[in-house]
């Protein structure tokens, strides 16, 4: 078990989005976030107290969580100096990076010498099966996106919260490191061998009550040439009954791909639905989740109204304005 509370390590994150792991923990498990540690040049800020390692330790923090998801998931030498000091200060370390803590010999040596623990949450701990495509009982909803990091996880968590408040049966099923750190369970999908990815999603969402919804955390985008594979595994392994299309309207290009523009909502809707119908012919798109965090409130509401008028389905920013419209649509399918 990863010990809480956490000190969130933001490192030298180049922007707020790069610290999405820390942001997710701060927003959904604020009781576990004592403070933040930022290096020189860090452009991200969780609005938490900036603390030294000694200050955070005195405040009760037990684990330094790497809250940055950089491209490639690399532990830099500059980061490593802080990580070594954290171990020596008495912190455990937790990370969801592809670059595993346990593969860094110097970190392993210091952890062994100090008696501290290294937690790599991006390590599959189950021998997942190959997908068989057999229809499972219960219902499933999957957020799909126009790009990476547009709010698919937040959409899922908001749906779970809204459905439970209404007395509906719902379980959020994490498939990425942030979701796993928030809930304590899940499948680190992008670390699963490709042939077993869809099978791991089947394993994550087994038979359930007919009126129970598994809310599967979305990953990547069918239109993102770097990460489309994880999205395909979710669509076929998840066999969703419902899709929610997620979008961030202020993006100028795909995350990490400046030469690629974002697809239109209609393009994502049509492609995702066609692929979902391969595994579940009854699947349908039930609405749009729009990440409006960079828009003024009036502009955000006008944009949502236009999406609804143009596309004929409910649209909301579930974190900012509530998930009721999307919950209504799922309740109607129960």
GROMACS .gro file of C-alpha atoms in nm:
model
  334
    1UNK     CA    1   0.000   0.000   0.000
    2UNK     CA    2   0.120   0.351  -0.082
    3UNK     CA    3   0.130   0.554   0.237
    4UNK     CA    4  -0.062   0.879   0.251
    5UNK     CA    5  -0.059   1.178   0.270
    6UNK     CA    6   0.152   1.285  -0.027
    7UNK     CA    7   0.396   1.557  -0.115
    8UNK     CA    8   0.333   1.621  -0.486
    9UNK     CA    9   0.652   1.654  -0.690
   10UNK     CA   10   0.602   1.889  -0.986
   11UNK     CA   11   0.967   1.898  -1.085
   12UNK     CA   12   1.037   2.136  -1.372
   13UNK     CA   13   0.700   2.080  -1.544
   14UNK     CA   14   0.685   2.307  -1.853
   15UNK     CA   15   0.312   2.379  -1.815
   16UNK     CA   16   0.008   2.298  -1.603
   17UNK     CA   17  -0.101   2.009  -1.823
   18UNK     CA   18   0.232   1.831  -1.775
   19UNK     CA   19   0.146   1.799  -1.405
   20UNK     CA   20  -0.186   1.626  -1.468
   21UNK     CA   21  -0.105   1.345  -1.223
   22UNK     CA   22  -0.065   1.594  -0.939
   23UNK     CA   23  -0.372   1.786  -1.056
   24UNK     CA   24  -0.586   1.473  -1.048
   25UNK     CA   25  -0.477   1.383  -0.697
   26UNK     CA   26  -0.527   1.740  -0.574
   27UNK     CA   27  -0.875   1.765  -0.726
   28UNK     CA   28  -1.008   1.420  -0.633
   29UNK     CA   29  -0.814   1.329  -0.318
   30UNK     CA   30  -0.731   1.669  -0.164
   31UNK     CA   31  -0.701   1.513   0.181
   32UNK     CA   32  -0.397   1.322   0.053
   33UNK     CA   33  -0.216   1.629  -0.088
   34UNK     CA   34  -0.023   1.809   0.188
   35UNK     CA   35   0.184   2.030  -0.041
   36UNK     CA   36   0.390   2.060  -0.357
   37UNK     CA   37   0.760   2.054  -0.439
   38UNK     CA   38   0.863   2.262  -0.740
   39UNK     CA   39   1.207   2.294  -0.897
   40UNK     CA   40   1.348   2.604  -1.061
   41UNK     CA   41   1.168   2.679  -1.387
   42UNK     CA   42   0.851   2.488  -1.298
   43UNK     CA   43   0.549   2.636  -1.478
   44UNK     CA   44   0.286   2.427  -1.298
   45UNK     CA   45   0.114   2.521  -0.973
   46UNK     CA   46  -0.149   2.318  -0.785
   47UNK     CA   47  -0.227   2.608  -0.553
   48UNK     CA   48  -0.084   2.409  -0.264
   49UNK     CA   49   0.183   2.522  -0.021
   50UNK     CA   50   0.534   2.505  -0.164
   51UNK     CA   51   0.732   2.296   0.080
   52UNK     CA   52   1.086   2.177   0.128
   53UNK     CA   53   1.128   1.809   0.195
   54UNK     CA   54   1.190   1.880   0.564
   55UNK     CA   55   0.879   2.098   0.591
   56UNK     CA   56   0.660   1.836   0.424
   57UNK     CA   57   0.799   1.563   0.646
   58UNK     CA   58   0.725   1.770   0.954
   59UNK     CA   59   0.372   1.827   0.824
   60UNK     CA   60   0.315   1.451   0.805
   61UNK     CA   61   0.375   1.366   0.439
   62UNK     CA   62   0.485   1.006   0.393
   63UNK     CA   63   0.525   0.960   0.016
   64UNK     CA   64   0.671   1.182  -0.252
   65UNK     CA   65   0.454   1.126  -0.560
   66UNK     CA   66   0.593   1.218  -0.900
   67UNK     CA   67   0.303   1.428  -1.022
   68UNK     CA   68   0.440   1.494  -1.371
   69UNK     CA   69   0.361   1.291  -1.682
   70UNK     CA   70   0.628   1.406  -1.925
   71UNK     CA   71   0.661   1.283  -2.284
   72UNK     CA   72   0.837   0.947  -2.270
   73UNK     CA   73   0.807   0.924  -1.890
   74UNK     CA   74   1.176   0.990  -1.816
   75UNK     CA   75   1.340   1.051  -1.478
   76UNK     CA   76   1.596   1.326  -1.542
   77UNK     CA   77   1.921   1.359  -1.351
   78UNK     CA   78   1.791   1.685  -1.202
   79UNK     CA   79   1.484   1.504  -1.071
   80UNK     CA   80   1.694   1.220  -0.939
   81UNK     CA   81   1.888   1.449  -0.706
   82UNK     CA   82   1.559   1.543  -0.537
   83UNK     CA   83   1.436   1.184  -0.529
   84UNK     CA   84   1.754   1.068  -0.355
   85UNK     CA   85   1.720   1.345  -0.097
   86UNK     CA   86   1.356   1.251  -0.042
   87UNK     CA   87   1.451   0.890   0.034
   88UNK     CA   88   1.719   1.011   0.273
   89UNK     CA   89   1.461   1.239   0.438
   90UNK     CA   90   1.238   0.937   0.505
   91UNK     CA   91   0.991   0.952   0.217
   92UNK     CA   92   0.870   0.660   0.011
   93UNK     CA   93   0.855   0.732  -0.363
   94UNK     CA   94   0.560   0.665  -0.595
   95UNK     CA   95   0.563   0.705  -0.970
   96UNK     CA   96   0.353   0.626  -1.274
   97UNK     CA   97   0.629   0.696  -1.526
   98UNK     CA   98   0.743   0.452  -1.793
   99UNK     CA   99   1.095   0.502  -1.654
  100UNK     CA  100   1.059   0.280  -1.348
  101UNK     CA  101   1.199   0.370  -1.009
  102UNK     CA  102   1.304   0.008  -0.960
  103UNK     CA  103   1.519   0.024  -1.274
  104UNK     CA  104   1.733   0.306  -1.135
  105UNK     CA  105   2.015   0.135  -0.947
  106UNK     CA  106   2.108   0.440  -0.741
  107UNK     CA  107   1.748   0.491  -0.623
  108UNK     CA  108   1.720   0.123  -0.536
  109UNK     CA  109   2.044   0.138  -0.337
  110UNK     CA  110   1.934   0.444  -0.139
  111UNK     CA  111   1.588   0.295  -0.075
  112UNK     CA  112   1.746  -0.024   0.058
  113UNK     CA  113   1.987   0.172   0.277
  114UNK     CA  114   1.714   0.392   0.423
  115UNK     CA  115   1.440   0.129   0.445
  116UNK     CA  116   1.205   0.328   0.219
  117UNK     CA  117   0.972   0.189  -0.047
  118UNK     CA  118   0.964   0.246  -0.424
  119UNK     CA  119   0.616   0.220  -0.578
  120UNK     CA  120   0.585   0.188  -0.957
  121UNK     CA  121   0.212   0.198  -1.031
  122UNK     CA  122   0.264   0.151  -1.404
  123UNK     CA  123   0.362  -0.214  -1.361
  124UNK     CA  124   0.103  -0.477  -1.458
  125UNK     CA  125   0.063  -0.715  -1.167
  126UNK     CA  126  -0.178  -0.960  -1.334
  127UNK     CA  127  -0.130  -1.211  -1.616
  128UNK     CA  128  -0.402  -1.066  -1.835
  129UNK     CA  129  -0.580  -1.287  -2.089
  130UNK     CA  130  -0.613  -1.228  -2.460
  131UNK     CA  131  -0.952  -1.071  -2.532
  132UNK     CA  132  -1.225  -1.314  -2.634
  133UNK     CA  133  -1.499  -1.066  -2.721
  134UNK     CA  134  -1.767  -1.256  -2.528
  135UNK     CA  135  -2.050  -1.025  -2.422
  136UNK     CA  136  -2.048  -0.952  -2.049
  137UNK     CA  137  -2.339  -0.868  -1.819
  138UNK     CA  138  -2.378  -0.516  -1.687
  139UNK     CA  139  -2.327  -0.187  -1.867
  140UNK     CA  140  -2.018   0.012  -1.961
  141UNK     CA  141  -1.947   0.369  -2.065
  142UNK     CA  142  -1.622   0.492  -2.217
  143UNK     CA  143  -1.508   0.852  -2.267
  144UNK     CA  144  -1.321   0.898  -2.597
  145UNK     CA  145  -1.136   1.214  -2.695
  146UNK     CA  146  -1.027   1.442  -2.974
  147UNK     CA  147  -0.679   1.438  -2.817
  148UNK     CA  148  -0.477   1.323  -2.517
  149UNK     CA  149  -0.529   1.498  -2.184
  150UNK     CA  150  -0.863   1.661  -2.269
  151UNK     CA  151  -1.053   1.544  -1.960
  152UNK     CA  152  -1.147   1.179  -2.014
  153UNK     CA  153  -1.050   1.077  -1.660
  154UNK     CA  154  -1.228   1.376  -1.506
  155UNK     CA  155  -1.535   1.292  -1.712
  156UNK     CA  156  -1.533   0.938  -1.573
  157UNK     CA  157  -1.486   1.046  -1.214
  158UNK     CA  158  -1.759   1.308  -1.246
  159UNK     CA  159  -1.993   1.046  -1.392
  160UNK     CA  160  -1.923   0.807  -1.105
  161UNK     CA  161  -1.983   1.081  -0.848
  162UNK     CA  162  -2.304   1.198  -1.015
  163UNK     CA  163  -2.443   0.849  -1.059
  164UNK     CA  164  -2.373   0.747  -0.701
  165UNK     CA  165  -2.534   1.066  -0.572
  166UNK     CA  166  -2.845   0.960  -0.763
  167UNK     CA  167  -2.838   0.609  -0.615
  168UNK     CA  168  -2.726   0.441  -0.937
  169UNK     CA  169  -2.474   0.156  -0.938
  170UNK     CA  170  -2.146   0.278  -1.084
  171UNK     CA  171  -1.774   0.202  -1.053
  172UNK     CA  172  -1.488   0.404  -1.200
  173UNK     CA  173  -1.232   0.171  -1.360
  174UNK     CA  174  -0.888   0.335  -1.383
  175UNK     CA  175  -0.660   0.256  -1.677
  176UNK     CA  176  -0.380   0.508  -1.615
  177UNK     CA  177  -0.136   0.604  -1.345
  178UNK     CA  178  -0.331   0.904  -1.215
  179UNK     CA  179  -0.654   0.709  -1.180
  180UNK     CA  180  -0.470   0.428  -1.006
  181UNK     CA  181  -0.309   0.671  -0.760
  182UNK     CA  182  -0.651   0.827  -0.692
  183UNK     CA  183  -0.845   0.504  -0.640
  184UNK     CA  184  -0.571   0.257  -0.544
  185UNK     CA  185  -0.659   0.003  -0.814
  186UNK     CA  186  -0.682  -0.044  -1.190
  187UNK     CA  187  -0.490  -0.151  -1.501
  188UNK     CA  188  -0.185   0.048  -1.623
  189UNK     CA  189  -0.301  -0.003  -1.980
  190UNK     CA  190  -0.016   0.155  -2.172
  191UNK     CA  191   0.231  -0.074  -1.992
  192UNK     CA  192   0.047  -0.393  -2.093
  193UNK     CA  193   0.188  -0.595  -2.385
  194UNK     CA  194  -0.012  -0.507  -2.695
  195UNK     CA  195  -0.169  -0.851  -2.751
  196UNK     CA  196  -0.314  -0.844  -2.399
  197UNK     CA  197  -0.438  -0.485  -2.381
  198UNK     CA  198  -0.798  -0.554  -2.484
  199UNK     CA  199  -0.800  -0.861  -2.259
  200UNK     CA  200  -0.689  -0.652  -1.963
  201UNK     CA  201  -0.987  -0.422  -2.018
  202UNK     CA  202  -1.219  -0.725  -2.027
  203UNK     CA  203  -1.060  -0.839  -1.700
  204UNK     CA  204  -1.109  -0.491  -1.549
  205UNK     CA  205  -1.480  -0.483  -1.637
  206UNK     CA  206  -1.618  -0.831  -1.565
  207UNK     CA  207  -1.978  -0.950  -1.548
  208UNK     CA  208  -2.189  -0.736  -1.317
  209UNK     CA  209  -2.551  -0.657  -1.227
  210UNK     CA  210  -2.765  -0.567  -1.525
  211UNK     CA  211  -2.816  -0.214  -1.389
  212UNK     CA  212  -2.452  -0.155  -1.291
  213UNK     CA  213  -2.232   0.081  -1.493
  214UNK     CA  214  -1.857   0.038  -1.524
  215UNK     CA  215  -1.713   0.379  -1.609
  216UNK     CA  216  -1.393   0.301  -1.797
  217UNK     CA  217  -1.118   0.563  -1.788
  218UNK     CA  218  -1.037   0.671  -2.142
  219UNK     CA  219  -0.684   0.701  -2.282
  220UNK     CA  220  -0.528   0.859  -2.588
  221UNK     CA  221  -0.726   0.934  -2.900
  222UNK     CA  222  -0.799   0.745  -3.219
  223UNK     CA  223  -0.665   1.052  -3.400
  224UNK     CA  224  -0.339   1.079  -3.203
  225UNK     CA  225  -0.073   0.892  -3.398
  226UNK     CA  226   0.138   0.836  -3.086
  227UNK     CA  227  -0.127   0.684  -2.859
  228UNK     CA  228  -0.416   0.554  -3.068
  229UNK     CA  229  -0.341   0.193  -2.975
  230UNK     CA  230  -0.458   0.227  -2.615
  231UNK     CA  231  -0.784   0.380  -2.735
  232UNK     CA  232  -0.852   0.086  -2.966
  233UNK     CA  233  -0.792  -0.159  -2.682
  234UNK     CA  234  -1.041   0.027  -2.464
  235UNK     CA  235  -1.304   0.040  -2.736
  236UNK     CA  236  -1.289  -0.330  -2.820
  237UNK     CA  237  -1.199  -0.471  -2.479
  238UNK     CA  238  -1.446  -0.245  -2.300
  239UNK     CA  239  -1.739  -0.331  -2.530
  240UNK     CA  240  -1.900  -0.001  -2.422
  241UNK     CA  241  -2.275   0.045  -2.434
  242UNK     CA  242  -2.223   0.421  -2.435
  243UNK     CA  243  -1.955   0.665  -2.550
  244UNK     CA  244  -1.895   1.022  -2.431
  245UNK     CA  245  -1.690   1.236  -2.669
  246UNK     CA  246  -1.443   1.463  -2.485
  247UNK     CA  247  -1.284   1.780  -2.622
  248UNK     CA  248  -1.077   2.083  -2.520
  249UNK     CA  249  -1.175   2.369  -2.756
  250UNK     CA  250  -0.876   2.600  -2.704
  251UNK     CA  251  -0.613   2.354  -2.829
  252UNK     CA  252  -0.418   2.474  -3.135
  253UNK     CA  253  -0.282   2.128  -3.221
  254UNK     CA  254  -0.262   1.771  -3.092
  255UNK     CA  255  -0.072   1.733  -2.765
  256UNK     CA  256   0.296   1.686  -2.857
  257UNK     CA  257   0.222   1.690  -3.232
  258UNK     CA  258   0.238   2.051  -3.356
  259UNK     CA  259   0.184   1.950  -3.719
  260UNK     CA  260  -0.147   1.773  -3.644
  261UNK     CA  261  -0.470   1.965  -3.591
  262UNK     CA  262  -0.750   1.831  -3.374
  263UNK     CA  263  -1.033   1.640  -3.543
  264UNK     CA  264  -1.389   1.767  -3.539
  265UNK     CA  265  -1.627   1.631  -3.278
  266UNK     CA  266  -1.829   1.467  -3.555
  267UNK     CA  267  -1.522   1.284  -3.681
  268UNK     CA  268  -1.445   1.138  -3.338
  269UNK     CA  269  -1.811   1.053  -3.283
  270UNK     CA  270  -1.844   0.865  -3.610
  271UNK     CA  271  -1.511   0.682  -3.603
  272UNK     CA  272  -1.531   0.579  -3.238
  273UNK     CA  273  -1.888   0.460  -3.275
  274UNK     CA  274  -1.813   0.256  -3.587
  275UNK     CA  275  -1.525   0.081  -3.410
  276UNK     CA  276  -1.726   0.029  -3.091
  277UNK     CA  277  -2.004  -0.139  -3.288
  278UNK     CA  278  -1.757  -0.411  -3.390
  279UNK     CA  279  -1.763  -0.540  -3.031
  280UNK     CA  280  -2.106  -0.409  -2.928
  281UNK     CA  281  -2.351  -0.331  -3.211
  282UNK     CA  282  -2.587  -0.164  -2.959
  283UNK     CA  283  -2.335   0.102  -2.856
  284UNK     CA  284  -2.433   0.466  -2.897
  285UNK     CA  285  -2.289   0.812  -2.830
  286UNK     CA  286  -2.483   0.976  -2.547
  287UNK     CA  287  -2.322   1.320  -2.519
  288UNK     CA  288  -2.021   1.549  -2.516
  289UNK     CA  289  -1.788   1.643  -2.231
  290UNK     CA  290  -1.617   1.975  -2.302
  291UNK     CA  291  -1.315   2.086  -2.099
  292UNK     CA  292  -1.375   2.463  -2.068
  293UNK     CA  293  -1.114   2.543  -1.803
  294UNK     CA  294  -0.942   2.798  -2.030
  295UNK     CA  295  -1.265   2.973  -2.130
  296UNK     CA  296  -1.461   3.248  -1.956
  297UNK     CA  297  -1.788   3.123  -1.812
  298UNK     CA  298  -2.007   3.304  -2.064
  299UNK     CA  299  -1.797   3.177  -2.355
  300UNK     CA  300  -1.802   2.825  -2.214
  301UNK     CA  301  -2.181   2.820  -2.182
  302UNK     CA  302  -2.223   2.960  -2.532
  303UNK     CA  303  -1.991   2.693  -2.671
  304UNK     CA  304  -2.180   2.416  -2.494
  305UNK     CA  305  -2.512   2.548  -2.625
  306UNK     CA  306  -2.373   2.550  -2.979
  307UNK     CA  307  -2.249   2.191  -2.950
  308UNK     CA  308  -2.593   2.080  -2.833
  309UNK     CA  309  -2.766   2.272  -3.113
  310UNK     CA  310  -2.528   2.149  -3.384
  311UNK     CA  311  -2.492   1.786  -3.276
  312UNK     CA  312  -2.825   1.715  -3.108
  313UNK     CA  313  -2.691   1.559  -2.788
  314UNK     CA  314  -2.629   1.695  -2.436
  315UNK     CA  315  -2.302   1.878  -2.378
  316UNK     CA  316  -2.150   1.993  -2.050
  317UNK     CA  317  -1.826   2.053  -1.868
  318UNK     CA  318  -1.896   1.796  -1.593
  319UNK     CA  319  -1.624   1.924  -1.359
  320UNK     CA  320  -1.727   2.290  -1.393
  321UNK     CA  321  -2.102   2.272  -1.448
  322UNK     CA  322  -2.196   1.923  -1.330
  323UNK     CA  323  -2.249   1.588  -1.499
  324UNK     CA  324  -2.629   1.579  -1.466
  325UNK     CA  325  -2.701   1.585  -1.840
  326UNK     CA  326  -2.471   1.290  -1.904
  327UNK     CA  327  -2.600   1.101  -1.599
  328UNK     CA  328  -2.955   1.153  -1.729
  329UNK     CA  329  -2.859   0.995  -2.059
  330UNK     CA  330  -2.703   0.692  -1.891
  331UNK     CA  331  -2.994   0.656  -1.649
  332UNK     CA  332  -3.228   0.639  -1.947
  333UNK     CA  333  -3.030   0.336  -2.070
  334UNK     CA  334  -3.041   0.150  -1.737
   0.00000   0.00000   0.00000
